[in-house]
Coordinates of C-alpha atoms and ligand atoms in Angstrom, one line a residue:
X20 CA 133.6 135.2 114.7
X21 CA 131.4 133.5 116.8
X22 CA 131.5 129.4 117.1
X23 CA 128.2 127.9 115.2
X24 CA 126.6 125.8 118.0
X25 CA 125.6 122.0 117.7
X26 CA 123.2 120.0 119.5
X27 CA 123.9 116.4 120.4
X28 CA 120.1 115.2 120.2
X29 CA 121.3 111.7 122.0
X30 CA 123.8 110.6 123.9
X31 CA 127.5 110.2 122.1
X32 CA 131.0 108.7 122.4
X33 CA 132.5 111.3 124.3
X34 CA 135.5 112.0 121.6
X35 CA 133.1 113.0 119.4
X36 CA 132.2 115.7 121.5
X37 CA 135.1 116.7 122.1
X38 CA 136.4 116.7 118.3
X39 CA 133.1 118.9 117.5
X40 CA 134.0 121.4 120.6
X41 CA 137.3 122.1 118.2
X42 CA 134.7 124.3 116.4
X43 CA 131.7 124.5 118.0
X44 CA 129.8 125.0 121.0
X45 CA 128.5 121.9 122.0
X46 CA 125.5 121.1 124.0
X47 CA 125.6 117.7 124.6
X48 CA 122.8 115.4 126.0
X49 CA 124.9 112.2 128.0
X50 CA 122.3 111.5 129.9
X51 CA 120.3 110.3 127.0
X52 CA 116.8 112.3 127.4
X53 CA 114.8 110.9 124.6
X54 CA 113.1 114.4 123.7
X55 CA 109.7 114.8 122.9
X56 CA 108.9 117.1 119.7
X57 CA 108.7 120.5 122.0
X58 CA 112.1 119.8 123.8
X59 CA 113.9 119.6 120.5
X60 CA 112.5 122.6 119.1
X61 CA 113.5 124.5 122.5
X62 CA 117.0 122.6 122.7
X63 CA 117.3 123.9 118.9
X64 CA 117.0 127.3 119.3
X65 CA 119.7 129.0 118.4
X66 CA 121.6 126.3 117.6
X67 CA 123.2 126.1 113.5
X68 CA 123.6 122.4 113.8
X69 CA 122.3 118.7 114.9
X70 CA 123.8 115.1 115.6
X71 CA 121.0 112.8 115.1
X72 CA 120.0 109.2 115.4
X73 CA 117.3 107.4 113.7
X74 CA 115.2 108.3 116.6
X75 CA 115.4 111.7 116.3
X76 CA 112.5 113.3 113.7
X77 CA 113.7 116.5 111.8
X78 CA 110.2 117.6 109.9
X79 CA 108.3 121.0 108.5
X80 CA 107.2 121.6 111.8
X81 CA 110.4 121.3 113.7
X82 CA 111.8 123.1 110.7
X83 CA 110.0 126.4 110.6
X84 CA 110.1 126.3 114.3
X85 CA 114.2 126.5 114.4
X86 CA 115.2 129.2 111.2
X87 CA 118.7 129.2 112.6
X88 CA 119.1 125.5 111.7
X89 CA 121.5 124.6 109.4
X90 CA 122.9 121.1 109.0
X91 CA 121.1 117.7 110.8
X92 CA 123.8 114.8 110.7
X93 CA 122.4 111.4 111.2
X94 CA 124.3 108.8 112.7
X95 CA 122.9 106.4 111.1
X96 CA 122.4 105.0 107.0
X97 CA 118.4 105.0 107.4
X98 CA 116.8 108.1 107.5
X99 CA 113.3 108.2 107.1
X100 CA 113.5 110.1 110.5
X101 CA 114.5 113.1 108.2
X102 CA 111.4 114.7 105.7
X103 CA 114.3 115.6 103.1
X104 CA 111.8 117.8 100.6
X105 CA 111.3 119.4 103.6
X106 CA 114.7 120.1 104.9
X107 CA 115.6 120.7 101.1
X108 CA 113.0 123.7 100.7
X109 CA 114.3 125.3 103.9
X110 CA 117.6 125.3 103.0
X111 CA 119.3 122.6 105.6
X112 CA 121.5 120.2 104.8
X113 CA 120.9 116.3 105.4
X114 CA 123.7 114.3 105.7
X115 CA 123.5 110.3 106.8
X116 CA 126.0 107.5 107.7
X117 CA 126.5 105.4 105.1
X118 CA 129.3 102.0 104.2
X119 CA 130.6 102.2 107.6
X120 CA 128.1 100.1 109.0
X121 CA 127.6 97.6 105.8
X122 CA 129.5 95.0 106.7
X123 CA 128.9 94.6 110.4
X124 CA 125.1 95.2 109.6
X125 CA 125.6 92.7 107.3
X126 CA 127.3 89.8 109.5
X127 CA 124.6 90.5 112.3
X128 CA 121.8 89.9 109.0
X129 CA 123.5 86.9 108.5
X130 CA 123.9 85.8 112.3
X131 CA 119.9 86.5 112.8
X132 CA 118.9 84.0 109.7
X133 CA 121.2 81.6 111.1
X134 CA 119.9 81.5 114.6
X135 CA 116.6 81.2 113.2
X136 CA 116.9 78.4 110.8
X137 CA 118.7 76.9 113.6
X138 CA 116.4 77.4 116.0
X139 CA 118.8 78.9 118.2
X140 CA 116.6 81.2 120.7
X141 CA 114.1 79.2 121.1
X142 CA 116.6 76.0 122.3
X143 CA 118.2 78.4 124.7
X144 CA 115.6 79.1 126.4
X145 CA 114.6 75.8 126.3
X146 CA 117.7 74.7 127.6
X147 CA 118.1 77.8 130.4
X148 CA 114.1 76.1 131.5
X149 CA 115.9 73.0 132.7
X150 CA 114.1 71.1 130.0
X151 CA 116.6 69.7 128.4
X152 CA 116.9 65.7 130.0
X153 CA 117.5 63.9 126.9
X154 CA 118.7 63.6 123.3
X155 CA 115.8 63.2 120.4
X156 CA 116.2 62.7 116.6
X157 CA 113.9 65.6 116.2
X158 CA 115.0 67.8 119.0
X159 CA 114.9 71.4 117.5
X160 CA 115.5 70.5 114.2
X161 CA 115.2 73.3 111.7
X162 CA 116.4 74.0 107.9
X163 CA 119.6 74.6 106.7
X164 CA 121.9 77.4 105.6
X165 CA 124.0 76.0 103.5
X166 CA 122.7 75.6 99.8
X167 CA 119.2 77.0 100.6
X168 CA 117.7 79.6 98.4
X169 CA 118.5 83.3 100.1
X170 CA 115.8 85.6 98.6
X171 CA 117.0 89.4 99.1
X172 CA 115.0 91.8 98.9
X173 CA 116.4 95.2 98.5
X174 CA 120.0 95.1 97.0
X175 CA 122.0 98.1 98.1
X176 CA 125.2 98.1 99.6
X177 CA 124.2 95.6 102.6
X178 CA 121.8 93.4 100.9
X179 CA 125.0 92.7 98.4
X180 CA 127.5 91.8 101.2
X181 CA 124.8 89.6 103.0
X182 CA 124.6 88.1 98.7
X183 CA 128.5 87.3 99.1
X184 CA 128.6 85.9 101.9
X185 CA 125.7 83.4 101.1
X186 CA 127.0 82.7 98.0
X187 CA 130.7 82.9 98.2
X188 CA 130.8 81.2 102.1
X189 CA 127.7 79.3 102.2
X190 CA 127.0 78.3 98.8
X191 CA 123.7 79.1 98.8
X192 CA 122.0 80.2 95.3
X193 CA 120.9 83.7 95.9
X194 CA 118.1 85.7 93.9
X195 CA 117.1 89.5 94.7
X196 CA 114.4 91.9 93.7
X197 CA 115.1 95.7 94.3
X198 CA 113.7 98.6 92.5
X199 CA 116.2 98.9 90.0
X200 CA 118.7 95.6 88.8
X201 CA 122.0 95.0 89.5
X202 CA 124.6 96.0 86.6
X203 CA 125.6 92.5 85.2
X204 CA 129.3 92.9 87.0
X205 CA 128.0 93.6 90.5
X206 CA 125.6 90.6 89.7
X207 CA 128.6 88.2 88.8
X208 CA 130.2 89.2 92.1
X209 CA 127.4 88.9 94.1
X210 CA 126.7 85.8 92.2
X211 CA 123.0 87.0 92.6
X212 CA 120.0 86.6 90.2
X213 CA 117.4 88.8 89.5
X214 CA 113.8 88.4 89.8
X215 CA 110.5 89.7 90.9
X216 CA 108.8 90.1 93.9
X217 CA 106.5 87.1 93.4
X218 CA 109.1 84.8 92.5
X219 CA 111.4 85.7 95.1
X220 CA 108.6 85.3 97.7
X221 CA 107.6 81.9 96.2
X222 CA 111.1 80.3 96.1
X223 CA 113.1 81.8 98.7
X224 CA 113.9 79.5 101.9
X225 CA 115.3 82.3 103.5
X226 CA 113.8 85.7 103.1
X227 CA 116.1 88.9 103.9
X228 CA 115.0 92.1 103.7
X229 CA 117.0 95.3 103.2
X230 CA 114.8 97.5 101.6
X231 CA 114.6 100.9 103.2
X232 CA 111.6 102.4 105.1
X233 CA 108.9 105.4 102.9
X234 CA 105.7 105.2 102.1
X235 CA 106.2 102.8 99.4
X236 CA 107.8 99.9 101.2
X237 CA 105.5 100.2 104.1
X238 CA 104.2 96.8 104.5
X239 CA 106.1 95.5 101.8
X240 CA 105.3 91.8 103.7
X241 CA 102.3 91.8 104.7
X242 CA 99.5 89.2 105.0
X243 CA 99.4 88.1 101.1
X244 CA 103.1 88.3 100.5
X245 CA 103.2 86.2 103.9
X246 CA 100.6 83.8 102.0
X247 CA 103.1 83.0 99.1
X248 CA 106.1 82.0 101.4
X249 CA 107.2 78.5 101.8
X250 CA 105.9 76.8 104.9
X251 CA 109.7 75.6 105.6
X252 CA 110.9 79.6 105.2
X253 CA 112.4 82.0 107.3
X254 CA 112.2 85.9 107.0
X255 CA 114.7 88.4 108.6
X256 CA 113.8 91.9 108.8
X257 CA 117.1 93.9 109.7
X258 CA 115.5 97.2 107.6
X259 CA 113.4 99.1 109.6
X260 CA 110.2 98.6 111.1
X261 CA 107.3 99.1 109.2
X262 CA 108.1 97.2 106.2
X263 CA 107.0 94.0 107.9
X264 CA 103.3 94.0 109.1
X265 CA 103.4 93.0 112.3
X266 CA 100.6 91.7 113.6
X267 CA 100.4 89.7 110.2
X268 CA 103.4 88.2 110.6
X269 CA 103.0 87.2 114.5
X270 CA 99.7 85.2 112.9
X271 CA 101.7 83.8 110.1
X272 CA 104.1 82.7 112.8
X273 CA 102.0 81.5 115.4
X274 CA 99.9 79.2 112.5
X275 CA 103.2 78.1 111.1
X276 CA 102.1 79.1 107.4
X277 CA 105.8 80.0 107.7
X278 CA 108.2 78.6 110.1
X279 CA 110.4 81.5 111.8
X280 CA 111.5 84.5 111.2
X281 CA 114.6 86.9 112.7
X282 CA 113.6 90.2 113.7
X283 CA 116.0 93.3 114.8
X284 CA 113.8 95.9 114.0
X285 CA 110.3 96.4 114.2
X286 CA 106.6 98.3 114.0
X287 CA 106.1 100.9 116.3
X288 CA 110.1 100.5 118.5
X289 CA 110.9 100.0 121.2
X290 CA 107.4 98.5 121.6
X291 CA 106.9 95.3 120.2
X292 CA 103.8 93.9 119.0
X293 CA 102.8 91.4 121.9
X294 CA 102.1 88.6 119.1
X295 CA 105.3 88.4 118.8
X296 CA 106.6 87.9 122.2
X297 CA 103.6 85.0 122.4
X298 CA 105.0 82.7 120.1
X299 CA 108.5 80.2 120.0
X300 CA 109.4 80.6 116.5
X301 CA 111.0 84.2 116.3
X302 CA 114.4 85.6 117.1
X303 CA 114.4 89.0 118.1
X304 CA 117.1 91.6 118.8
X305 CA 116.7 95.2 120.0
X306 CA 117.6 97.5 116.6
X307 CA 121.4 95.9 117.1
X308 CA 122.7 95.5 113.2
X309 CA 125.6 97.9 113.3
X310 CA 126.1 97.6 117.2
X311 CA 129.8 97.1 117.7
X312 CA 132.2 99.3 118.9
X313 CA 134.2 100.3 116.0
X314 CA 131.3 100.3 113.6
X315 CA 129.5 102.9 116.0
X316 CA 132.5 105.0 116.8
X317 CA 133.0 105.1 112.9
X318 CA 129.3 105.4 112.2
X319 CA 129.8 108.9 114.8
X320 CA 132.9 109.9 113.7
X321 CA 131.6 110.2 109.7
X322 CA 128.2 112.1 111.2
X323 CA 130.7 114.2 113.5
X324 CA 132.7 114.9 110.6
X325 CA 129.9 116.4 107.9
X326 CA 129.8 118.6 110.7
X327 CA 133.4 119.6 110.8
X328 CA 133.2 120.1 106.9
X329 CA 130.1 121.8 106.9
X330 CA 131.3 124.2 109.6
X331 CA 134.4 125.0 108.3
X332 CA 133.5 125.2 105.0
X333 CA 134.4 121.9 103.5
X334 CA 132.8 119.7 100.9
X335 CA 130.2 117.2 102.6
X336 CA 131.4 113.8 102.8
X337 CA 127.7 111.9 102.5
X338 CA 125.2 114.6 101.7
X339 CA 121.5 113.9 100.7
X340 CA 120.5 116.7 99.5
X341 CA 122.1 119.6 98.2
X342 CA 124.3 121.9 99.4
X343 CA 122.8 125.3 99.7
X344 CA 126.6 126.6 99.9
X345 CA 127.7 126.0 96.7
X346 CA 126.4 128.0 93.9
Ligands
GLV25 C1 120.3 101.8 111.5 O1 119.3 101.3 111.6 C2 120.8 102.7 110.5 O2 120.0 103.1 109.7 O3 122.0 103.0 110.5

C-alpha cells in the first residue's frame, strides 16, 4: 500500500519528522516559508495529512480545494485557525494540542503579571538608558502580587493552574468568570470564586485572561470593560489576539485609566498596534506562553502522534471533532 503523505505546514523539530517518515511521506518545510493561502492549497495536493500551527488557516475554501485531505493536526491548544463545522462537513479530522502546554503557559501568565505589577520592562530599559544615577522612594514603584485580587477570566485548564498558583503560592484571593462554573471541588482546589463579568472587572487588581478566541469573545475588553477597571489594575492577555481591543487598550494605557497591562499575544500578529509600542506601561512578549523546549517538543510530539494513530488506524488521542472512521 502506498504511504499516506503529510505536509509539515511550518518548520518542526526534526525528530518529529523523522518519527512521521516511519509512515508517511513527508514533505517538510525547514526553512519556515510562511505560505500564503494559494501555496498551501498547491503544497496540499495530494497530500492525506497536515502538521499545523496556529498560524496556519484550514477553511471551506482551502477545504474543497484539497478533497484528498484527511487529518490537520495542530500544534497548538488554540485553534481558531481551524473552521471546525467546516472541516466536520468534509469529513477531516481536527485534532489540537492540549495539557502539554498548561502549566508552562501558565508560569509564563504568571511571570507576565508579575513583571508588570513590578514594573519590570519598563525599569530595564530605564536602567539599559543609563538613567539610572540615584535611589528614590518612588522609583518604579508599582502594585503588588501577593494578596491582590487575581480576576480570571476564562477558567479552563490554564486559567485554573494560574488560580493555584495565586492562591496556593501567592495568597492572593482569586475570583473567575467563564461561560460555565466550576464544579464546587475544582473550585475548593483552585480556591477560586465565582462571579460575573462586571464584578470581576470591577474588583480585580490583576486581570488575566484565558478565554479562547470566536466570534463571541472578540473584544471581550474593550473600551467599556476597560472603563470599569481599577485605575491601580493590571490586565494580561496570554489568549489570543483579538479578545483585547487594541487600540482601546493602548488609550486606556497611555491615559492611565488603568495602569499596565502584560501582553503576549495580540490583534492582528506579528504586527502590533503602534499605540502600544508608544507608551511605558506595557510588557510585551512575542506569542511566547508555551515556548520552552520540552513543552514544544511535547506540544509536536502529541500533534505528530494523532498523526501516527490516525494513519495507522488508531484511536485519536485529542480529537475535536469526530472521527469519520468509526462507525
Ligand atoms: C498557543 O497559543 C496555543 O494555542 O497553543
Amino acid at each position: 500500500m502506498n504511504k499516506p503523505r503529510i505536509l509539515m505546514a511550518r518548520a518542526v523539530f526534526p525528530e518529529i519528522i523523522e518519527r512521521l517518515q516511519t509512515v508517511a511521506e513527508v514533505e517538510a518545510n525547514q526553512e519556515d516559508v510562511l505560505f500564503t493561502k494559494a501555496e498551501l492549497v498547491a503544497k496540499l495536493q495530494g497530500k492525506q495529512g497536515v502538521f499545523t500551527t496556529g498560524t496556519d488557516r484550514i477553511d471551506a475554501e482551502v477545504l474543497a480545494a484539497c478533497p484528498e485531505l484527511r487529518i490537520c493536526a495542530n500544534m497548538a491548544v488554540g485553534y481558531n485557525n481551524f473552521d471546525i463545522p467546516a472541516m466536520t462537513a468534509a469529513g477531516v479530522v481536527a485534532t489540537n494540542a492540549p495539557d502539554v502546554l498548561t502549566e508552562t503557559t501558565a508560569d509564563l501568565g504568571f511571570a507576565l503579571m508579575m513583571a508588570t505589577a513590578r514594573r519590570m520592562a519598563e525599569s530595564e530599559h530605564y536602567l539599559r538608558a543609563g538613567l539610572w544615577n540615584r535611589w528614590s522612594y518612588d522609583m518604579f514603584a508599582g502594585s503588588d502580587i501577593h494578596g491582590a485580587t487575581l480576576g480570571i477570566l476564562g477558567m479552563g485548564r490554564i486559567g485554573q493552574a494560574i488560580a493555584r498558583r495565586g492562591a496556593l503560592g501567592f495568597g492572593m484571593k482569586v475570583i473567575y468568570h467563564n461561560r460555565s462554573r466550576l464544579s464546587v471541588e475544582l473550585e475548593a482546589e483552585c480556591k477560586a470564586r465565582y462571579v460575573s463579568k462586571d464584578h470581576l472587572l470591577a474588583q480585580a487588581d490583576h486581570l488575566m485572561l484565558v478565554l479562547p478566541y470566536s466570534a463571541a469573545s472578540h473584544h471581550a475588553i474593550g473600551a467599556a470593560e476597560l472603563a470599569q477597571m481599577k485605575p491601580t489594575a493590571t490586565l494580561v492577555n496570554i489568549a489570543r489576539g483579538g479578545i483585547v481591543d487594541d487600540a482601546a487598550l493602548a488609550v486606556a494605557l497611555k491615559n492611565r485609566t488603568i495602569a499596565a497591562a502584560g501582553l503576549d499575544v495580540f490583534e492582528g500578529e506579528p504586527m502590533v498596534h503602534p499605540g502600544l509600542l508608544d507608551v511605558p506601561n506595557v510588557v510585551l512578549t512575542p506569542h511566547i506562553g508555551s515556548a520552552t523546549m520540552p513543552t514544544r517538543l511535547a506540544m509536536a510530539g502529541l500533534a505528530a502522534d494523532n498523526l501516527l494513530a490516525f494513519f495507522s488506524g488508531q484511536p485519536l488521542l485529542t480529537p475535536l471533532n469526530p472521527d469519520p472512521r468509526t462507525p
